[in-house]
Coordinates of C-alpha atoms and ligand atoms in Angstrom, one line a residue:
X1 CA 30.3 -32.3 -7.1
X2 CA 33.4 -30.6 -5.0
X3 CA 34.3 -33.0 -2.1
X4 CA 37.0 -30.5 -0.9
X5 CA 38.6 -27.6 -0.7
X6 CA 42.4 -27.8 -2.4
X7 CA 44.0 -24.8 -3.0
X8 CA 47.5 -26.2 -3.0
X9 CA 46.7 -28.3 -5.9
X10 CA 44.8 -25.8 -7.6
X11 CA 48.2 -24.1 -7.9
X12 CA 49.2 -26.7 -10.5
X13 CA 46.1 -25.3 -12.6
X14 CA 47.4 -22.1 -13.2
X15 CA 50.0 -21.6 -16.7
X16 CA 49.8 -22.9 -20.3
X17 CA 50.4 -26.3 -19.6
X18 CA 47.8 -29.1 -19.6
X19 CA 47.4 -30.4 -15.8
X20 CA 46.5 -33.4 -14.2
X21 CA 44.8 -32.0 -11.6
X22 CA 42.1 -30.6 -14.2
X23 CA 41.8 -34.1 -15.2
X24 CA 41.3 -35.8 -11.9
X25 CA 38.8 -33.0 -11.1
X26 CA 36.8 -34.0 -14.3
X27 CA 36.7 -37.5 -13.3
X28 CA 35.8 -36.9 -9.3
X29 CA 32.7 -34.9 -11.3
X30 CA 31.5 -38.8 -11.3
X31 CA 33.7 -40.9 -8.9
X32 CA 33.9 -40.6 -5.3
X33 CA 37.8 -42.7 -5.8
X34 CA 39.0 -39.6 -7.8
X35 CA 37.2 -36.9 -5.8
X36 CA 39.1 -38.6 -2.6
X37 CA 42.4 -39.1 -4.5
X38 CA 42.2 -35.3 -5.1
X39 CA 41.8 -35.0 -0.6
X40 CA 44.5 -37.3 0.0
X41 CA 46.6 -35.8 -2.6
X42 CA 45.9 -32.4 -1.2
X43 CA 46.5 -33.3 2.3
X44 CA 49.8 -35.1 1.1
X45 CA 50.8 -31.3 -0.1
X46 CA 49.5 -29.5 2.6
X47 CA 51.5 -32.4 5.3
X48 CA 54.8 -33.2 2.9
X49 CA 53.5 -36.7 3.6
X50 CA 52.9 -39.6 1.3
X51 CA 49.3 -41.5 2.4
X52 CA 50.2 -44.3 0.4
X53 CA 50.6 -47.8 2.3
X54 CA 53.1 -49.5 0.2
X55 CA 52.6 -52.3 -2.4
X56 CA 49.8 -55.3 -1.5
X57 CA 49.0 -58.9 -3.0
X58 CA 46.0 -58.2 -5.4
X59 CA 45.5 -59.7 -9.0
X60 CA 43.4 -61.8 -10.9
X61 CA 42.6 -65.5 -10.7
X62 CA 45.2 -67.6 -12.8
X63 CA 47.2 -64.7 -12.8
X64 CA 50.4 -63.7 -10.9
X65 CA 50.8 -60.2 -12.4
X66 CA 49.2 -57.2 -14.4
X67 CA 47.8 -55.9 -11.3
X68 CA 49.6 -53.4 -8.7
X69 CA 47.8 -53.1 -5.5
X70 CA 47.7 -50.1 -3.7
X71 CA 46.0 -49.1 -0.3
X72 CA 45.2 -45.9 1.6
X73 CA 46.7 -45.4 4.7
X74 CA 43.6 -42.9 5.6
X75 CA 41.1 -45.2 4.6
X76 CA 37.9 -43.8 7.3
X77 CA 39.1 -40.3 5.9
X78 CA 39.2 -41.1 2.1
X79 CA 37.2 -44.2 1.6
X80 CA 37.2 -43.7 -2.2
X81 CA 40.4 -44.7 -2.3
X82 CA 41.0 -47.3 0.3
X83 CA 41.8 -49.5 -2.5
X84 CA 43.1 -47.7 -5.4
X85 CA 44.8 -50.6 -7.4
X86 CA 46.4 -50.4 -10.9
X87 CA 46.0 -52.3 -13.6
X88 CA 47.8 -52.8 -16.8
X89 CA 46.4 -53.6 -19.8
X90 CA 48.1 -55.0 -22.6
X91 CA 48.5 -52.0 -25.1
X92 CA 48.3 -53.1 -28.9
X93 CA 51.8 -52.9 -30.7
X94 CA 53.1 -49.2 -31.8
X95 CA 49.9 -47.7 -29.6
X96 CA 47.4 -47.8 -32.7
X97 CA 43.6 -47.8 -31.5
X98 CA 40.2 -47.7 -33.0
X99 CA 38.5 -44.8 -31.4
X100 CA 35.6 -47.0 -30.9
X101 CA 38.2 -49.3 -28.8
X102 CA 39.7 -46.5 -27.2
X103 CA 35.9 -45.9 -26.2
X104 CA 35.5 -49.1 -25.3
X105 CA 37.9 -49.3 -22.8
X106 CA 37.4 -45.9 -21.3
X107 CA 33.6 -47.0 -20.3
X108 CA 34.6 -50.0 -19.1
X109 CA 36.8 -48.1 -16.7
X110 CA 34.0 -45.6 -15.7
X111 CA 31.9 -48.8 -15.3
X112 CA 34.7 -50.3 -13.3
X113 CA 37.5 -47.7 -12.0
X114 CA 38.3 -44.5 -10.8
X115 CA 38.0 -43.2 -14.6
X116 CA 41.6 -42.2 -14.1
X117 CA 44.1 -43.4 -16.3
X118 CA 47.7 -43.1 -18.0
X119 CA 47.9 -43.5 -21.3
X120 CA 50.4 -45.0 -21.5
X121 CA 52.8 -45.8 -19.0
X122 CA 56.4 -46.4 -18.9
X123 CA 56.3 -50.0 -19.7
X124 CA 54.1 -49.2 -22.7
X125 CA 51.0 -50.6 -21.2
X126 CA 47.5 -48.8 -20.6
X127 CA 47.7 -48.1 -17.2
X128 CA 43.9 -48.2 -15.4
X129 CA 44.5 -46.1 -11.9
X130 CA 42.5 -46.8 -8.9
X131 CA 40.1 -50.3 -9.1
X132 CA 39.1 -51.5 -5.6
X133 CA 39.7 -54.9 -5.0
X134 CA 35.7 -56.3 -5.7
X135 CA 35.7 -54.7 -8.8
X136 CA 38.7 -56.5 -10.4
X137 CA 38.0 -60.1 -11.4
X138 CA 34.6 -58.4 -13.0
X139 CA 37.0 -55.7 -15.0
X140 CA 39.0 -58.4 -16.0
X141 CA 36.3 -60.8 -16.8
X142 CA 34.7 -58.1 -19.0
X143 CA 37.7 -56.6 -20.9
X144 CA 39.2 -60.1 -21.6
X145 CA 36.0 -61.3 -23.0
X146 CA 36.2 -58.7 -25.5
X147 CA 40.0 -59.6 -26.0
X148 CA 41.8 -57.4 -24.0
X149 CA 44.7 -58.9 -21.4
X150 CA 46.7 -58.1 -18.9
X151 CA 50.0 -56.3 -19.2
X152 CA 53.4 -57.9 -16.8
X153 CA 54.3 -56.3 -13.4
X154 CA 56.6 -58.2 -10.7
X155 CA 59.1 -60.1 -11.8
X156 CA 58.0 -61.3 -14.9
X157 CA 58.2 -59.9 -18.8
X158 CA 57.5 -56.8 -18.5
X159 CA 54.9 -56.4 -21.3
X160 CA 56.9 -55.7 -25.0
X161 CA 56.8 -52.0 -26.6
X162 CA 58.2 -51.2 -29.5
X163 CA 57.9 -47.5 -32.0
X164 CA 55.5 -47.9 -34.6
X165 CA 58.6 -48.8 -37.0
X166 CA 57.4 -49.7 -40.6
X167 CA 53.9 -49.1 -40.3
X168 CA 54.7 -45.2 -40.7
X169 CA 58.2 -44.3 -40.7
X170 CA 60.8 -45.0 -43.6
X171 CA 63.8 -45.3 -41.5
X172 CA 62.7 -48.9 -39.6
X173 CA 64.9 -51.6 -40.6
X174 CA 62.8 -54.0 -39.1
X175 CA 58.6 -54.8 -38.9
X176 CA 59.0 -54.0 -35.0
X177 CA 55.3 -54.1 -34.5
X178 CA 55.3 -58.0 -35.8
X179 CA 58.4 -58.8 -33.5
X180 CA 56.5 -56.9 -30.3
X181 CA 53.7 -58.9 -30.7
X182 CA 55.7 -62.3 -31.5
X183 CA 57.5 -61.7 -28.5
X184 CA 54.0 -60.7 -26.7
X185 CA 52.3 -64.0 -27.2
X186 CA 55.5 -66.5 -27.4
X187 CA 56.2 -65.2 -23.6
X188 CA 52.3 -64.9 -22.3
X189 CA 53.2 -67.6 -19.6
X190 CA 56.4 -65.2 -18.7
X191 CA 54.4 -62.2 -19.0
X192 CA 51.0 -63.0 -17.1
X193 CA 52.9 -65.5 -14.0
X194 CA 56.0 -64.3 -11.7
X195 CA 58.7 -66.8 -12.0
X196 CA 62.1 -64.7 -12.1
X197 CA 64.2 -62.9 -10.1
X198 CA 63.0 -59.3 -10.8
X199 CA 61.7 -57.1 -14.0
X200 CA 62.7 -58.1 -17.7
X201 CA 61.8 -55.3 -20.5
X202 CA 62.1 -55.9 -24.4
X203 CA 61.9 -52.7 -26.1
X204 CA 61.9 -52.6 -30.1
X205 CA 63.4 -49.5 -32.0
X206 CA 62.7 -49.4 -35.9
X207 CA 66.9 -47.9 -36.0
X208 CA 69.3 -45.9 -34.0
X209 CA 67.0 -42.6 -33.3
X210 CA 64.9 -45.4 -30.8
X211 CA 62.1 -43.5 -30.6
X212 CA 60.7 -46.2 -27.5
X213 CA 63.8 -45.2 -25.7
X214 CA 64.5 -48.8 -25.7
X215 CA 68.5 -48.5 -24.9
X216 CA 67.9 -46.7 -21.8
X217 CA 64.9 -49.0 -20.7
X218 CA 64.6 -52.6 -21.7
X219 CA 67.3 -55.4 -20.6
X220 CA 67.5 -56.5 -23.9
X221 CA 67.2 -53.8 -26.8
X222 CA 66.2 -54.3 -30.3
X223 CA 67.4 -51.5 -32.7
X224 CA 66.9 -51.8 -36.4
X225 CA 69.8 -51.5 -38.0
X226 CA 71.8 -52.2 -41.7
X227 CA 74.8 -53.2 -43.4
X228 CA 76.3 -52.4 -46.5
X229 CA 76.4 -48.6 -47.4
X230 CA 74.5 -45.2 -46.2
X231 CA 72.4 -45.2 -50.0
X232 CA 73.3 -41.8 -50.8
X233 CA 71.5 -39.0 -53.5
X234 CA 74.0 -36.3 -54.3
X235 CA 71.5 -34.3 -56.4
X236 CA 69.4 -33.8 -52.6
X237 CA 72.5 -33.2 -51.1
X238 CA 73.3 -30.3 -53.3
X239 CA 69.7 -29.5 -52.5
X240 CA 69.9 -28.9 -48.8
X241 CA 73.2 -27.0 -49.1
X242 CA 71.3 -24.6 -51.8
X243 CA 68.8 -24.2 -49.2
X244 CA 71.5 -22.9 -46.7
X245 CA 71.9 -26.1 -44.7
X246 CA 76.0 -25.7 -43.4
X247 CA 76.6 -29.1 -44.0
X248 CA 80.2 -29.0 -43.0
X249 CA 78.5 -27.7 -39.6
X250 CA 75.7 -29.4 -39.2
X251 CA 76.3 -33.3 -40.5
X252 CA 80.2 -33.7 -41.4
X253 CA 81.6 -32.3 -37.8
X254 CA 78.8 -33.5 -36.3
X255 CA 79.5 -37.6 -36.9
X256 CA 80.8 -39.1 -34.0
X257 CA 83.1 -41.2 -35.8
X258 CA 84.3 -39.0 -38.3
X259 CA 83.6 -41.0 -40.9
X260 CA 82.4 -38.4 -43.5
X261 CA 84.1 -35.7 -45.6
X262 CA 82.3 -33.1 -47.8
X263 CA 84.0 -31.4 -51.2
X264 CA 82.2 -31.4 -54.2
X265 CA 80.5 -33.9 -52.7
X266 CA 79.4 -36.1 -49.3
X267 CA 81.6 -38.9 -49.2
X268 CA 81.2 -41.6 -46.1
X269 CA 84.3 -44.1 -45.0
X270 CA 80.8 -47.1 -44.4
X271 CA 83.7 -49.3 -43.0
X272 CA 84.2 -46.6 -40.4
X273 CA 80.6 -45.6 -39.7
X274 CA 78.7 -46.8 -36.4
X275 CA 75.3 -46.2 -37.8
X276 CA 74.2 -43.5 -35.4
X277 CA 71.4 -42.4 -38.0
X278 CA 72.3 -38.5 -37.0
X279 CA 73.4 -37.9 -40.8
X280 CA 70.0 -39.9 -42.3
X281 CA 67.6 -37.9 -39.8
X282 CA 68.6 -34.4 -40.8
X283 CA 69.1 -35.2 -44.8
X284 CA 66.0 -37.0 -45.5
X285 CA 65.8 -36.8 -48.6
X286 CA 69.4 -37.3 -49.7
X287 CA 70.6 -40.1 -47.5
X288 CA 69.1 -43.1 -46.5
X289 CA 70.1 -46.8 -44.8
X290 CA 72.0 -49.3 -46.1
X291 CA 70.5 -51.9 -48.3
X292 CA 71.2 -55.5 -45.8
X293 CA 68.4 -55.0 -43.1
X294 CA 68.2 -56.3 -39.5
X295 CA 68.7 -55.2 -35.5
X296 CA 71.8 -55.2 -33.0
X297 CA 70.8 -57.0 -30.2
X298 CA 71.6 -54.6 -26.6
X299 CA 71.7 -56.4 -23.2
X300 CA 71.2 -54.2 -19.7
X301 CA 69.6 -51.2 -19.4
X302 CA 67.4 -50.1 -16.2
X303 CA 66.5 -47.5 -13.6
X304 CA 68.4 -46.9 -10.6
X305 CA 66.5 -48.7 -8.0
X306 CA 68.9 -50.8 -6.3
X307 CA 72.2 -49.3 -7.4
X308 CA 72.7 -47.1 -10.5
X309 CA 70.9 -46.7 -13.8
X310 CA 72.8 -48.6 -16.7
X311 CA 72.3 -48.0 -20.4
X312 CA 72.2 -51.1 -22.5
X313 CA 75.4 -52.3 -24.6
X314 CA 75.6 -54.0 -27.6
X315 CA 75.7 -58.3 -27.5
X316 CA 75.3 -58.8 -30.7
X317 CA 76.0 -56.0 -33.4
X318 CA 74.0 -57.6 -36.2
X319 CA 71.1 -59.9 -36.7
X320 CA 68.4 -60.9 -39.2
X321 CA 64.8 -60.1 -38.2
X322 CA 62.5 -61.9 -40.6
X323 CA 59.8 -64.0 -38.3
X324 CA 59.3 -66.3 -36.9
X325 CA 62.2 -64.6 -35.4
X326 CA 63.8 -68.2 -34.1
X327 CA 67.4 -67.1 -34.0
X328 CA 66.3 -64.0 -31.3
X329 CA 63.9 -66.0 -29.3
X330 CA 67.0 -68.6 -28.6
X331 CA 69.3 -66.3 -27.7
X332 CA 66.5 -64.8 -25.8
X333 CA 65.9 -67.9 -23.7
X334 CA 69.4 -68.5 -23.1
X335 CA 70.1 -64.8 -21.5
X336 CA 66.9 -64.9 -19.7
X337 CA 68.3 -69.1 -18.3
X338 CA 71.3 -67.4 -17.0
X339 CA 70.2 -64.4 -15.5
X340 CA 67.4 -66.2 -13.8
X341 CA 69.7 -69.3 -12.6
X342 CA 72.4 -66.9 -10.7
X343 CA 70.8 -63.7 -10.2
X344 CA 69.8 -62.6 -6.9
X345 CA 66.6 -61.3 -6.0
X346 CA 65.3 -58.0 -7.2
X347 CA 69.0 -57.9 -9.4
X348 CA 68.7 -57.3 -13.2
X349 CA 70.5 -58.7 -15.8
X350 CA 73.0 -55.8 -16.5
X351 CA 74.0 -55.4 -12.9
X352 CA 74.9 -59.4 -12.9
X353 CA 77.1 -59.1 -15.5
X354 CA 78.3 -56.0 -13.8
X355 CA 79.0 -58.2 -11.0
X356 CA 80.4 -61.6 -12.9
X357 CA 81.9 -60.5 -15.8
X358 CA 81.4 -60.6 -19.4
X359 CA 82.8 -63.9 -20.2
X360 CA 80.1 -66.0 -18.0
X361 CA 77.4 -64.4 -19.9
X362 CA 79.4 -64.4 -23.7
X363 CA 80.0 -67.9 -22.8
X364 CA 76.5 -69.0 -21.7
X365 CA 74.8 -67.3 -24.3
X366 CA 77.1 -69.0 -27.2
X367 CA 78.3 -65.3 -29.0
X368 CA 81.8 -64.6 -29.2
X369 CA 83.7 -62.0 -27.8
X370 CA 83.2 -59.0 -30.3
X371 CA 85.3 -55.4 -30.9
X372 CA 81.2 -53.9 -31.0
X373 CA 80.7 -55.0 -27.9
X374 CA 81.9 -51.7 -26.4
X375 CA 80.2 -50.5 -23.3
X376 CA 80.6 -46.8 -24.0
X377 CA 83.2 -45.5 -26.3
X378 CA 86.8 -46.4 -25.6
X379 CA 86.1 -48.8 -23.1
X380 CA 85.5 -53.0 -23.4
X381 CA 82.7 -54.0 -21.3
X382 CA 84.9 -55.5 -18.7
X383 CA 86.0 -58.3 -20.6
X384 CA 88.8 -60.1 -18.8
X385 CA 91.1 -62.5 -21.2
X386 CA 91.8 -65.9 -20.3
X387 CA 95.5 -67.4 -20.7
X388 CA 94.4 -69.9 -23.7
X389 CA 93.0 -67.0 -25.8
X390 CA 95.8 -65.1 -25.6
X391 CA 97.8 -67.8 -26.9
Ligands
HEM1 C1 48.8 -45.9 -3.5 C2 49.4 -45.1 -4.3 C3 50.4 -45.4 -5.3 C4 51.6 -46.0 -5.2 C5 52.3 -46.4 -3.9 C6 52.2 -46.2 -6.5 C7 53.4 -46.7 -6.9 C8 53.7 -47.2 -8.1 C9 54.8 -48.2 -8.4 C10 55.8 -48.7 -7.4 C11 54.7 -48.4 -9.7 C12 55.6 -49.3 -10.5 C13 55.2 -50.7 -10.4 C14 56.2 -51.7 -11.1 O1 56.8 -51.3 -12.1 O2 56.4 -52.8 -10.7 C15 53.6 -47.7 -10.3 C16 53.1 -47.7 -11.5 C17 52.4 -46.6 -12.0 N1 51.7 -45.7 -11.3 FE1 51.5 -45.7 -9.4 N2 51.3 -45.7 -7.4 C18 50.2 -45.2 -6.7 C19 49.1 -44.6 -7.2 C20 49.2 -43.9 -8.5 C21 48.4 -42.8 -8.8 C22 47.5 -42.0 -8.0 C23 48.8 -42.5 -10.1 C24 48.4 -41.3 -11.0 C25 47.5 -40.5 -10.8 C26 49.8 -43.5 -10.5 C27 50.4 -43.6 -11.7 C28 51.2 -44.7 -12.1 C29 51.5 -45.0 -13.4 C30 51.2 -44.2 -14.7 C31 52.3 -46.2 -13.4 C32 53.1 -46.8 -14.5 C33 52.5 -48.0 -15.0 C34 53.2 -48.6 -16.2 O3 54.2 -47.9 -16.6 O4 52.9 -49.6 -16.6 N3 50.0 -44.4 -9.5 N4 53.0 -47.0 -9.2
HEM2 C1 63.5 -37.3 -8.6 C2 62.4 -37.8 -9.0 C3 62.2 -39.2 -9.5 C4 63.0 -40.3 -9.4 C5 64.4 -40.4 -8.9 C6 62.3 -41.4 -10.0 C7 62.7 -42.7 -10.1 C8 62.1 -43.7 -10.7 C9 62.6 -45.0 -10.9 C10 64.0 -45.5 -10.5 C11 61.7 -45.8 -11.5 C12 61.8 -47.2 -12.0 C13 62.1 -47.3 -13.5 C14 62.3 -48.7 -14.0 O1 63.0 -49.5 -13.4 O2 61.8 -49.0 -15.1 C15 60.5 -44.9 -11.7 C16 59.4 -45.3 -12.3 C17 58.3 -44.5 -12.4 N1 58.2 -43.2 -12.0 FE1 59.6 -42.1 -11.2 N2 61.0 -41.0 -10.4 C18 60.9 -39.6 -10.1 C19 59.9 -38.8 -10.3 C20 58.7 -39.2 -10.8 C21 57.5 -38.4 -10.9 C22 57.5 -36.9 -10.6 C23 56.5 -39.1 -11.4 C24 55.1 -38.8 -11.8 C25 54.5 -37.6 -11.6 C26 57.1 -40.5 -11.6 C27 56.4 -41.5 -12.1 C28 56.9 -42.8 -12.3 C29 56.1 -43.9 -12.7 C30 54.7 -43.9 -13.1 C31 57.0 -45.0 -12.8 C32 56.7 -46.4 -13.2 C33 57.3 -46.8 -14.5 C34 57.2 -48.3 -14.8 O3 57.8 -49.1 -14.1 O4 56.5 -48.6 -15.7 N3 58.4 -40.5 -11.2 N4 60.8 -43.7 -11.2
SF4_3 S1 62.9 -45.5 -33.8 FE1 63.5 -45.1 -35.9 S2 62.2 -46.5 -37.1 FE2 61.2 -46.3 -35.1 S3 59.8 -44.5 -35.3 FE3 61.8 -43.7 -34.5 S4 62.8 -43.0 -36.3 FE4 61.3 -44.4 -37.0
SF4_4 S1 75.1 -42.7 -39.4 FE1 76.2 -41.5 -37.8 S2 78.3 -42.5 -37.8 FE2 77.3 -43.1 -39.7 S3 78.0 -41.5 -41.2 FE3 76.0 -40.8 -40.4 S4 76.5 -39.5 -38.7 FE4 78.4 -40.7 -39.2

């Protein structure tokens, strides 16, 4: 059934590419909320106005978050969407489904919803588009009794997300899935109730190539990491030069600290190398990590919302990450006590310690002042001296 006539978004149709308007058109084929999301949207186009009221109190009962409630500002004109809230779910760690739960889900949110959805957002979580506010405590009830939750919105834990690390690729240092969902259900009362000052994200990378882009994302990252030396096959390496890799060209100039050399054969200066994994992604086969496994702990990333976006830093450069994970989750709890007893509102952890320094945060959290704890290269992450450690 066509509601309307949108020939401004049927523009976005046309080309190679896969387009969302397709999709939203498939789904108004059986509910009225995306068949008036496509007028509004259209109207928005035609107007080069947004419709959108902002933001809303909306959730479910005993919880503060998970939901995002959104409203119509045309709602006589586009009653399908006078409520069009989202809901997270809770996405299972490194995105692995059964189809049958994938179909699961999907009914319940024809049953439920718009039938539009984002799989998955940025957080990581399943995001369900477009529920009208009747229809979400019996969504809820129904997904959760068949063991689905919420994800975090507001300013809570945002929900974990991590790559799918061990489970499939031979470069994770670490079982990220396990930690994701350790960190899932120690923090469900952080995740599901609103207690902070703003967002928190924990993102999980299985090593440096952080495939969640967790170091541009998450306050705190979690990259796999090793120590000890680059294990190294010279027989593959003569391999991949026989196969015309220039690897002068391609892995030797390219290290960014210059650590390796190439003769007869590929020497690395370890002592010198800052684990980058640009060298291990393009040899596979000849190089691998080191043999001591575990994570560098990163504090600050975000989005520019209130003032500019930050990538994350390192706190700690190395860690063990064997469960129950005890060592992390205190120094977990002792970032997130600090940030949430002197930020302000809506302020993240990396622009506080933009604002107070360093040594308030080293010094709260119990870790040392490090030379790893650069904030990009050649520069200290603001780390003023006192007198006394001078001495
Ligand atoms: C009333 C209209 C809407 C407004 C004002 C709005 C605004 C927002 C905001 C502010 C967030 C972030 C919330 C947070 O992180 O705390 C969000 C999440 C999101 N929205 Fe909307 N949105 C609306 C409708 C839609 C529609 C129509 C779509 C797509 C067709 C959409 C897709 C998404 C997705 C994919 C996320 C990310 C969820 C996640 O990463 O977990 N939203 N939206
Ligand atoms: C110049 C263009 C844009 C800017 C400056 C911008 C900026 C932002 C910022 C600052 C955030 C918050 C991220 C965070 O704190 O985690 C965000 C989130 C988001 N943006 Fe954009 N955005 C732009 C374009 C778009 C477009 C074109 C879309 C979709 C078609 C989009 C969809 C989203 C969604 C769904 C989120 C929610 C992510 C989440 O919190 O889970 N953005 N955007
Ligand atoms: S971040 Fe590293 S370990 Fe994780 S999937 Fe990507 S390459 Fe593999
Ligand atoms: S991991 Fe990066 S820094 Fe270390 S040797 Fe390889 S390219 Fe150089």
């Amino acid at each position: 059934m066509k509601k309307y006539d949108t020939p401004l978004l049927d523009e976005l149709e046309k080309g190679p590419w896969p387009s969302f308007v397709t999709e939203i058109k498939k789904a108004a084929q059986k509910h009225e909320a995306a068949a008036d999301e496509l007028g509004q949207l259209e109207k928005s186009y035609k107007t080069k106005r947004g419709y959108w009221k902002h933001g809303g109190i909306v959730g479910v009962l005993g919880y503060g978050g998970g939901v995002i409630g959104r409203y119509s500002n045309l709602p006589d004109e586009f009653p399908g969407v006078a409520h069009f809230h989202t809901v997270r779910i809770n996405q299972p760690s490194g995105f692995y489904y059964k189809s049958d739960s994938l179909r699961e889900i999907l009914d319940l949110w024809d049953k439920y919803g718009s039938g539009l959805t984002n799989m998955h957002g940025s957080t990581g979580d399943m995001v369900m588009l477009g529920c009208k506010t009747e229809a979400l405590e019996p969504f809820f009830a129904e997904i959760s009794s068949r063991g689905w939750d919420l994800g975090g919105s507001g300013s809570a834990l945002r929900t974990p997300s991590c790559c799918m690390g061990a489970s499939k690729c031979e470069w994770s240092n670490i079982d990220t899935m396990n930690l994701a969902n350790t960190l899932t259900q120690a923090y469900q009362d952080e995740l599901h109730r609103p207690m902070w000052p703003y967002k928190f994200k924990f993102k999980i990378a299985g090593c440096a190539v952080d495939c969640v882009a967790s170091i541009a994302r998450a306050d705190c990252s979690i990259i796999g990491t090793w120590r000890g030396d680059i294990q190294i096959d010279q027989g593959e390496v003569e391999n991949y030069a026989k196969q015309g890799m220039d690897i002068k060209a391609e892995i030797v100039d390219m290290c960014p600290t210059g650590c390796m050399s190439y003769e007869s054969k590929l020497e690395i200066n370890n002592a010198e190398c800052s684990r980058c994994m640009h060298c291990i992604a393009k040899m596979t086969k000849a190089l691998g990590p080191g043999p001591e496994k575990g994570a560098s702990i990163l504090i600050g990333s975000k989005a520019p919302i209130v003032v500019g976006s930050l990538l994350s830093w390192v706190v700690v450069p190395f860690m063990k990450m064997e469960p129950p994970y005890e060592e992390f989750k205190d120094l977990a709890d002792k970032m997130i006590e600090w940030w949430d007893d002197n930020a302000k509102p809506r302020e993240r952890i990396g622009e506080l310690i933009e604002a107070k320094g360093m040594r308030p945060f080293l010094e709260a959290i119990g870790v040392e002042a490090q030379p790893q704890q650069v904030y990009e290269p050649r520069k200290d992450p603001f780390f003023f001296w006192k007198d006394e450690d001078l001495g």
